[in-house]
Coordinates of N, CA and C in Angstrom, one line a residue:
Q29 N 99.5 73.8 -6.6 CA 98.9 73.2 -7.1 C 99.5 74.5 -8.4
T30 N 99.2 73.8 -9.3 CA 99.6 74.8 -10.7 C 98.6 75.8 -11.4
V31 N 97.0 74.8 -11.4 CA 96.1 75.0 -12.3 C 94.9 75.4 -11.4
S32 N 94.1 76.0 -11.2 CA 92.0 76.0 -10.6 C 91.5 76.5 -11.6
V33 N 90.2 75.6 -11.2 CA 89.1 76.1 -11.9 C 88.2 76.0 -11.0
N34 N 87.2 76.9 -10.9 CA 86.2 77.3 -10.2 C 85.5 77.3 -11.1
A35 N 83.5 77.2 -10.8 CA 82.4 77.3 -11.7 C 81.6 77.3 -10.7
A36 N 80.6 77.6 -11.5 CA 79.2 77.8 -10.5 C 77.5 78.2 -11.1
A37 N 76.6 77.8 -11.1 CA 75.5 78.2 -12.2 C 74.4 78.3 -10.9
Y38 N 74.0 79.2 -11.2 CA 73.0 79.2 -10.1 C 71.3 80.5 -10.8
E39 N 70.8 80.0 -10.1 CA 69.5 80.4 -10.7 C 68.6 81.0 -9.0
T40 N 67.9 81.9 -9.1 CA 67.4 83.2 -8.1 C 66.1 83.6 -8.7
R41 N 65.2 82.8 -7.6 CA 63.5 83.9 -7.5 C 64.0 84.5 -6.3
W42 N 63.8 86.4 -6.7 CA 64.1 87.2 -5.8 C 62.0 87.8 -5.8
N43 N 61.8 87.7 -4.1 CA 60.1 88.2 -4.0 C 60.2 89.7 -3.8
A44 N 59.3 90.4 -4.0 CA 59.7 92.4 -3.8 C 60.6 92.7 -3.7
I45 N 61.2 92.6 -5.1 CA 62.8 93.4 -5.0 C 62.6 95.0 -4.7
Q46 N 63.1 95.3 -3.5 CA 63.7 96.7 -3.7 C 64.6 97.5 -4.4
Q47 N 63.8 98.5 -5.1 CA 65.4 99.1 -6.0 C 64.7 100.6 -6.2
Q48 N 65.7 101.1 -6.3 CA 65.9 103.1 -5.9 C 65.1 103.6 -7.4
I49 N 64.1 104.2 -7.3 CA 63.9 105.1 -8.0 C 63.8 106.8 -8.5
N50 N 64.5 106.9 -9.2 CA 65.1 108.2 -9.4 C 64.3 109.0 -10.0
L51 N 63.3 110.3 -9.3 CA 62.9 110.9 -10.0 C 63.3 111.9 -10.9
P52 N 63.0 112.0 -12.6 CA 63.0 112.7 -13.2 C 63.6 113.9 -13.3
T53 N 62.3 114.4 -12.8 CA 62.1 115.8 -13.0 C 62.9 117.0 -11.2
C54 N 63.2 116.1 -10.4 CA 63.6 116.9 -9.1 C 64.6 116.2 -8.9
G55 N 65.4 115.0 -9.4 CA 66.6 114.4 -8.9 C 66.7 113.8 -7.8
Y56 N 65.5 113.6 -6.5 CA 65.2 112.5 -5.4 C 64.6 111.0 -5.6
A57 N 64.8 110.4 -5.1 CA 64.9 109.2 -5.2 C 64.3 108.7 -4.2
Y58 N 63.0 108.0 -4.5 CA 62.6 107.1 -3.4 C 63.3 105.7 -3.3
V59 N 62.6 104.8 -2.8 CA 62.9 103.0 -2.6 C 60.9 102.4 -2.8
S60 N 61.0 101.9 -3.9 CA 60.0 101.1 -4.3 C 60.0 99.7 -4.0
N61 N 59.1 98.8 -4.1 CA 58.5 97.5 -4.0 C 58.1 97.4 -5.6
V62 N 59.6 96.9 -6.5 CA 58.9 96.8 -8.3 C 58.4 95.3 -8.8
G63 N 58.2 94.5 -8.0 CA 57.6 93.2 -8.3 C 58.8 92.1 -8.3
D64 N 58.7 91.0 -8.8 CA 60.0 89.5 -8.4 C 60.2 89.8 -9.7
A65 N 61.2 88.7 -9.4 CA 63.0 88.9 -10.4 C 63.2 87.7 -10.5
R66 N 63.4 86.9 -11.7 CA 64.6 85.7 -11.7 C 65.6 86.0 -12.6
I67 N 66.6 85.3 -12.0 CA 68.0 86.0 -12.2 C 68.8 84.3 -11.8
R68 N 69.0 84.0 -13.9 CA 70.0 83.0 -13.8 C 71.2 83.3 -14.1
G69 N 72.2 82.7 -13.9 CA 73.8 83.5 -14.5 C 75.0 82.0 -14.0
A70 N 75.9 82.3 -14.8 CA 76.9 81.6 -14.2 C 78.4 81.8 -14.0
E71 N 79.5 81.8 -13.9 CA 80.9 82.2 -12.7 C 81.7 81.0 -13.3
L72 N 82.5 81.6 -13.9 CA 83.7 80.5 -14.4 C 85.5 81.8 -13.4
E73 N 85.9 80.7 -13.4 CA 87.1 81.7 -12.8 C 88.4 80.5 -13.0
L74 N 89.7 80.7 -13.6 CA 91.2 79.8 -13.6 C 92.3 80.4 -13.5
R75 N 92.6 80.0 -12.7 CA 94.2 80.8 -12.1 C 95.4 79.6 -12.8
Y76 N 96.5 80.3 -12.9 CA 97.4 79.0 -13.7 C 98.7 79.9 -12.7
K77 N 99.7 79.0 -11.7 CA 100.7 79.2 -11.8 C 101.9 79.1 -12.1
I78 N 102.9 79.7 -13.0 CA 103.5 79.0 -13.5 C 104.8 78.8 -13.2
P79 N 105.1 77.7 -13.5 CA 106.2 77.2 -12.3 C 107.7 77.9 -13.1
Q80 N 107.5 77.8 -14.3 CA 109.1 78.5 -14.6 C 109.3 80.0 -14.4
L81 N 108.0 80.7 -13.5 CA 108.6 82.0 -13.2 C 108.3 82.0 -11.5
G82 N 108.6 80.7 -11.0 CA 108.2 80.9 -9.2 C 106.6 81.4 -9.0
G83 N 106.7 82.5 -8.7 CA 105.5 83.5 -7.9 C 104.1 83.7 -8.7
F84 N 104.9 83.8 -9.8 CA 104.1 84.4 -10.7 C 102.2 83.6 -11.0
T85 N 100.9 84.0 -11.1 CA 100.1 83.6 -11.0 C 99.3 84.8 -12.1
V86 N 98.5 84.2 -13.0 CA 97.7 84.6 -13.8 C 96.8 84.4 -13.5
G87 N 95.9 84.7 -14.3 CA 93.7 84.6 -13.7 C 93.2 85.0 -14.8
L88 N 92.0 83.9 -15.4 CA 90.6 85.1 -15.8 C 89.7 84.7 -15.1
S89 N 88.9 85.5 -15.1 CA 87.6 85.1 -15.0 C 86.1 85.7 -15.7
G90 N 85.1 85.3 -15.4 CA 84.0 85.9 -16.0 C 82.7 85.1 -15.7
D91 N 81.7 86.6 -15.7 CA 80.4 85.9 -15.6 C 79.2 86.6 -16.4
V92 N 78.3 85.3 -16.5 CA 76.9 86.0 -17.3 C 75.9 85.9 -16.6
Q93 N 74.8 87.0 -16.8 CA 73.7 86.5 -15.6 C 72.8 87.3 -16.5
D94 N 71.5 86.3 -16.7 CA 70.5 86.7 -17.0 C 69.1 87.4 -15.8
A95 N 69.1 88.8 -15.5 CA 68.3 89.2 -14.2 C 67.0 89.8 -14.6
K96 N 65.8 89.1 -14.7 CA 64.5 89.8 -15.6 C 63.1 90.1 -14.1
I97 N 62.7 91.4 -14.8 CA 61.5 91.6 -13.8 C 60.7 90.3 -14.4
T98 N 60.0 89.4 -13.6 CA 58.9 88.3 -13.6 C 57.1 88.8 -13.7
S99 N 57.3 90.2 -12.1 CA 56.1 90.0 -12.1 C 56.4 91.9 -11.4
A100 N 55.3 92.4 -12.1 CA 55.5 94.1 -11.3 C 54.2 94.5 -10.5
S101 N 54.4 95.1 -9.4 CA 53.8 95.5 -8.3 C 52.9 96.6 -9.1
P102 N 51.6 96.9 -8.9 CA 51.0 98.1 -9.0 C 51.4 99.2 -8.8
G103 N 51.4 100.1 -10.1 CA 52.2 101.5 -9.7 C 53.2 101.6 -9.8
S104 N 54.4 100.8 -10.1 CA 55.5 100.3 -10.4 C 56.0 100.7 -11.7
P105 N 57.3 101.5 -11.8 CA 57.9 101.8 -12.6 C 58.1 100.7 -13.7
A106 N 58.3 99.1 -13.2 CA 59.0 98.4 -14.3 C 57.8 97.3 -15.0
S107 N 58.2 96.6 -16.1 CA 57.8 96.1 -16.5 C 58.4 94.6 -16.6
V108 N 57.5 94.0 -16.9 CA 57.6 92.6 -17.2 C 58.9 91.9 -18.0
G109 N 60.1 91.7 -17.6 CA 61.2 91.5 -18.8 C 62.2 92.5 -19.0
Q110 N 61.9 93.6 -18.5 CA 62.9 94.3 -17.9 C 63.3 93.7 -17.2
H111 N 65.5 94.6 -17.3 CA 66.2 94.1 -16.5 C 66.7 94.6 -15.0
V112 N 66.9 93.4 -14.1 CA 66.5 94.4 -12.4 C 68.2 95.4 -13.3
L113 N 67.7 96.4 -11.6 CA 68.4 97.9 -12.1 C 69.9 97.4 -11.7
Y114 N 70.9 98.1 -12.6 CA 72.6 97.7 -11.6 C 72.9 96.7 -11.8
T115 N 72.1 95.5 -12.6 CA 73.2 94.2 -13.0 C 73.4 94.3 -14.1
P116 N 74.7 94.2 -14.1 CA 75.2 93.9 -15.5 C 75.0 92.7 -16.4
E117 N 75.1 92.2 -17.4 CA 74.8 91.1 -18.1 C 76.3 90.4 -17.8
W118 N 76.9 91.1 -17.9 CA 78.6 90.1 -18.4 C 79.8 91.0 -17.5
N119 N 80.5 90.3 -16.8 CA 81.5 91.1 -15.9 C 83.0 90.2 -16.4
A120 N 84.1 90.9 -16.2 CA 85.3 90.0 -16.9 C 86.7 90.6 -16.2
A121 N 87.4 89.7 -15.7 CA 88.8 90.3 -15.0 C 89.8 89.5 -15.6
V122 N 91.1 89.9 -16.2 CA 92.0 89.8 -16.1 C 93.3 89.7 -14.8
T123 N 93.9 89.3 -14.4 CA 94.7 89.2 -13.2 C 96.1 88.6 -13.4
G124 N 97.2 89.3 -12.6 CA 98.6 88.9 -12.7 C 98.6 89.1 -11.1
D125 N 99.9 88.3 -10.4 CA 100.0 88.2 -9.3 C 101.2 88.0 -9.3
Y126 N 102.7 88.4 -8.7 CA 104.1 88.0 -8.3 C 104.2 88.1 -7.0
S127 N 104.8 86.9 -6.0 CA 105.6 87.1 -4.6 C 106.9 86.7 -5.0
W128 N 107.5 87.5 -4.1 CA 109.0 86.7 -4.0 C 109.4 87.1 -2.3
P129 N 110.6 86.3 -2.2 CA 111.4 86.6 -1.3 C 112.2 87.6 -1.4
V130 N 112.1 88.8 -0.4 CA 113.0 89.5 -0.3 C 114.2 89.5 0.5
R131 N 114.2 89.3 1.7 CA 114.8 89.2 2.9 C 114.2 87.9 4.0
E132 N 115.3 87.6 5.0 CA 113.9 86.6 5.4 C 112.8 87.1 6.1
E133 N 111.9 86.1 6.4 CA 110.3 86.8 6.7 C 110.1 87.6 6.0
V134 N 110.8 88.3 4.8 CA 109.8 89.9 4.6 C 109.8 88.9 2.8
R135 N 108.4 88.8 2.6 CA 107.8 89.1 1.2 C 107.7 89.8 0.4
G136 N 107.6 89.9 -0.5 CA 107.1 91.2 -1.6 C 106.2 90.6 -2.4
F137 N 105.4 91.2 -2.7 CA 104.0 91.1 -3.7 C 103.5 92.5 -4.2
A138 N 103.7 91.6 -5.7 CA 102.5 92.8 -6.4 C 100.9 92.0 -7.2
H139 N 100.6 93.1 -7.5 CA 98.5 92.4 -8.2 C 98.5 93.7 -9.3
A140 N 98.1 93.2 -10.7 CA 97.7 93.8 -10.8 C 96.4 93.6 -12.1
D141 N 95.4 94.2 -12.3 CA 94.0 93.4 -13.1 C 93.7 94.4 -14.0
V142 N 92.5 94.2 -15.0 CA 92.0 94.7 -16.1 C 90.8 94.5 -15.8
V143 N 89.4 95.1 -15.1 CA 88.3 94.6 -14.6 C 87.4 95.1 -15.7
W144 N 86.3 94.4 -16.6 CA 85.4 95.0 -17.2 C 83.7 94.3 -16.9
T145 N 83.0 95.9 -17.3 CA 81.7 95.5 -16.0 C 80.5 96.0 -17.7
G146 N 80.2 95.1 -18.0 CA 79.0 94.7 -19.1 C 78.0 95.8 -18.8
E147 N 77.2 96.1 -20.1 CA 75.8 97.0 -19.9 C 74.8 96.6 -18.4
S148 N 74.4 97.6 -18.1 CA 73.2 97.6 -17.5 C 71.9 98.6 -17.6
N149 N 71.1 98.4 -16.6 CA 70.2 99.5 -16.6 C 70.1 100.6 -15.5
G150 N 69.7 101.6 -15.3 CA 70.4 102.6 -14.1 C 68.5 103.0 -13.8
S151 N 67.5 102.5 -15.0 CA 66.4 103.4 -14.5 C 65.3 101.9 -15.3
F152 N 64.3 102.0 -15.6 CA 62.7 101.4 -16.0 C 62.6 102.4 -16.9
V153 N 62.6 103.3 -17.1 CA 61.7 104.3 -17.5 C 63.3 104.2 -19.0
V154 N 62.7 104.6 -20.3 CA 63.0 104.1 -21.4 C 63.8 105.3 -21.7
G155 N 62.9 106.6 -21.7 CA 63.5 108.2 -22.3 C 64.3 108.5 -20.8
N156 N 64.7 107.9 -20.1 CA 65.8 108.8 -18.5 C 67.2 108.8 -19.0
P157 N 68.1 109.3 -18.8 CA 69.5 109.4 -18.8 C 70.2 108.2 -18.4
D158 N 69.6 107.9 -17.5 CA 70.0 106.2 -16.9 C 69.8 105.5 -17.3
Y159 N 68.5 105.5 -18.6 CA 68.1 103.9 -19.1 C 69.4 103.0 -19.1
H160 N 70.5 103.8 -20.1 CA 71.4 102.6 -20.8 C 72.8 103.4 -20.0
D161 N 73.0 102.2 -19.3 CA 74.3 102.6 -18.0 C 75.5 101.7 -19.3
P162 N 76.3 102.1 -19.8 CA 77.7 101.6 -20.9 C 78.5 100.6 -20.2
S163 N 78.8 100.2 -20.7 CA 80.6 98.7 -20.2 C 81.2 100.1 -20.1
Y164 N 82.3 99.1 -19.5 CA 83.5 100.3 -19.0 C 84.6 99.2 -18.4
A165 N 85.5 100.1 -18.8 CA 86.7 98.8 -18.1 C 87.9 99.8 -17.7
V166 N 88.0 99.2 -15.6 CA 89.4 99.6 -15.4 C 90.5 98.9 -14.9
V167 N 91.6 100.0 -14.7 CA 92.8 98.6 -14.3 C 93.3 99.1 -13.0
N168 N 93.3 98.2 -12.7 CA 94.0 98.9 -11.1 C 95.5 97.4 -10.6
A169 N 95.8 98.6 -10.1 CA 97.3 97.6 -8.9 C 97.2 97.8 -7.9
N170 N 98.2 96.9 -7.2 CA 98.7 97.8 -5.6 C 100.2 96.6 -5.4
A171 N 100.9 96.9 -4.7 CA 102.1 96.0 -3.9 C 102.2 96.8 -2.9
G172 N 103.3 95.2 -1.8 CA 103.5 95.3 -0.8 C 103.9 94.3 -0.2
V173 N 104.5 94.8 0.8 CA 105.4 93.5 1.9 C 105.1 93.2 2.5
T174 N 105.1 91.6 2.8 CA 104.4 91.7 4.4 C 105.6 90.6 5.2
F175 N 105.6 90.9 7.1 CA 106.8 90.5 7.9 C 105.9 90.3 8.6
R176 N 106.0 89.2 9.5 CA 105.4 88.2 11.0 C 104.2 89.0 11.1
G177 N 103.3 88.6 9.9 CA 101.9 89.0 10.1 C 101.5 90.0 9.7
L178 N 102.3 91.1 9.6 CA 102.0 92.5 8.9 C 101.7 92.5 7.8
E179 N 100.8 93.0 7.5 CA 100.8 93.9 5.6 C 101.4 95.3 5.4
I180 N 101.6 95.8 4.3 CA 102.2 97.2 4.4 C 101.6 96.8 2.7
T181 N 100.8 97.9 1.8 CA 100.2 97.7 0.8 C 100.0 99.1 0.4
L182 N 100.7 99.7 -0.9 CA 99.8 100.4 -1.5 C 99.3 100.4 -3.1
Y183 N 97.7 101.2 -2.4 CA 96.5 100.3 -3.6 C 96.5 101.8 -4.9
S184 N 96.5 101.3 -5.9 CA 95.9 102.3 -7.0 C 95.1 101.8 -7.8
N185 N 93.6 102.2 -8.1 CA 92.8 101.9 -8.2 C 92.1 102.9 -9.5
N186 N 92.1 102.1 -10.4 CA 91.2 102.9 -12.3 C 92.5 103.7 -12.7
L187 N 93.9 102.9 -12.5 CA 95.4 103.4 -13.3 C 95.5 104.7 -14.5
L188 N 94.2 104.1 -15.2 CA 94.1 105.0 -16.3 C 93.3 106.0 -16.7
G189 N 92.7 105.9 -15.6 CA 91.5 107.6 -15.1 C 90.5 107.6 -16.6
N190 N 90.1 105.9 -16.4 CA 89.1 106.0 -16.9 C 87.4 106.6 -16.1
T191 N 87.3 107.6 -17.5 CA 86.0 108.8 -17.7 C 84.3 108.5 -17.6
T192 N 84.5 107.0 -17.5 CA 83.0 106.5 -18.7 C 82.0 106.9 -17.0
I193 N 80.8 107.7 -17.9 CA 79.6 108.4 -17.2 C 78.9 106.8 -17.2
I194 N 78.9 106.6 -15.7 CA 77.4 105.8 -15.4 C 76.3 106.6 -15.0
K195 N 76.2 107.3 -14.1 CA 75.5 108.0 -14.1 C 75.0 109.2 -13.9
H196 N 73.7 109.6 -14.7 CA 73.2 111.4 -15.2 C 72.8 111.8 -14.1
P197 N 73.4 112.5 -13.2 CA 73.0 113.4 -12.0 C 71.8 114.4 -12.8
Q198 N 70.6 114.7 -11.9 CA 69.7 115.7 -13.0 C 70.1 117.2 -11.8

């Protein structure tokens, strides 16, 4: 198979959401029922195995979602219309995989990807330093060999040392 396409669309109605609420003055957190939410989204994944390059496959994937509070519990810091915490509006990735024979019954493989994560909210309180979590990207890679059902893999995550701050502990 040279090309594969996977797609999905969804809607979720989530009742009695429990979210971790960080207290701004003391640094402690508690879990609270903040209300209900509706989440709508779509995902798409494309993969292409390049016939001229043997074991080389490239991929592109992404998703978008709208995750909003639809009702807030009494005393909840959440308001109707706010985003569900820690839920990016979009994500995307580009991948590359290569596999080749090394010797009889031994195969080598390598994988690299760039993964982008969109902006999200880490607090329901607008003035909180964690209210806006920025988007960020990381580059990852792994390589290894397979032999008679065994796999040895070396992993490296965040190869470029991205230090985007997505939480501001107090």
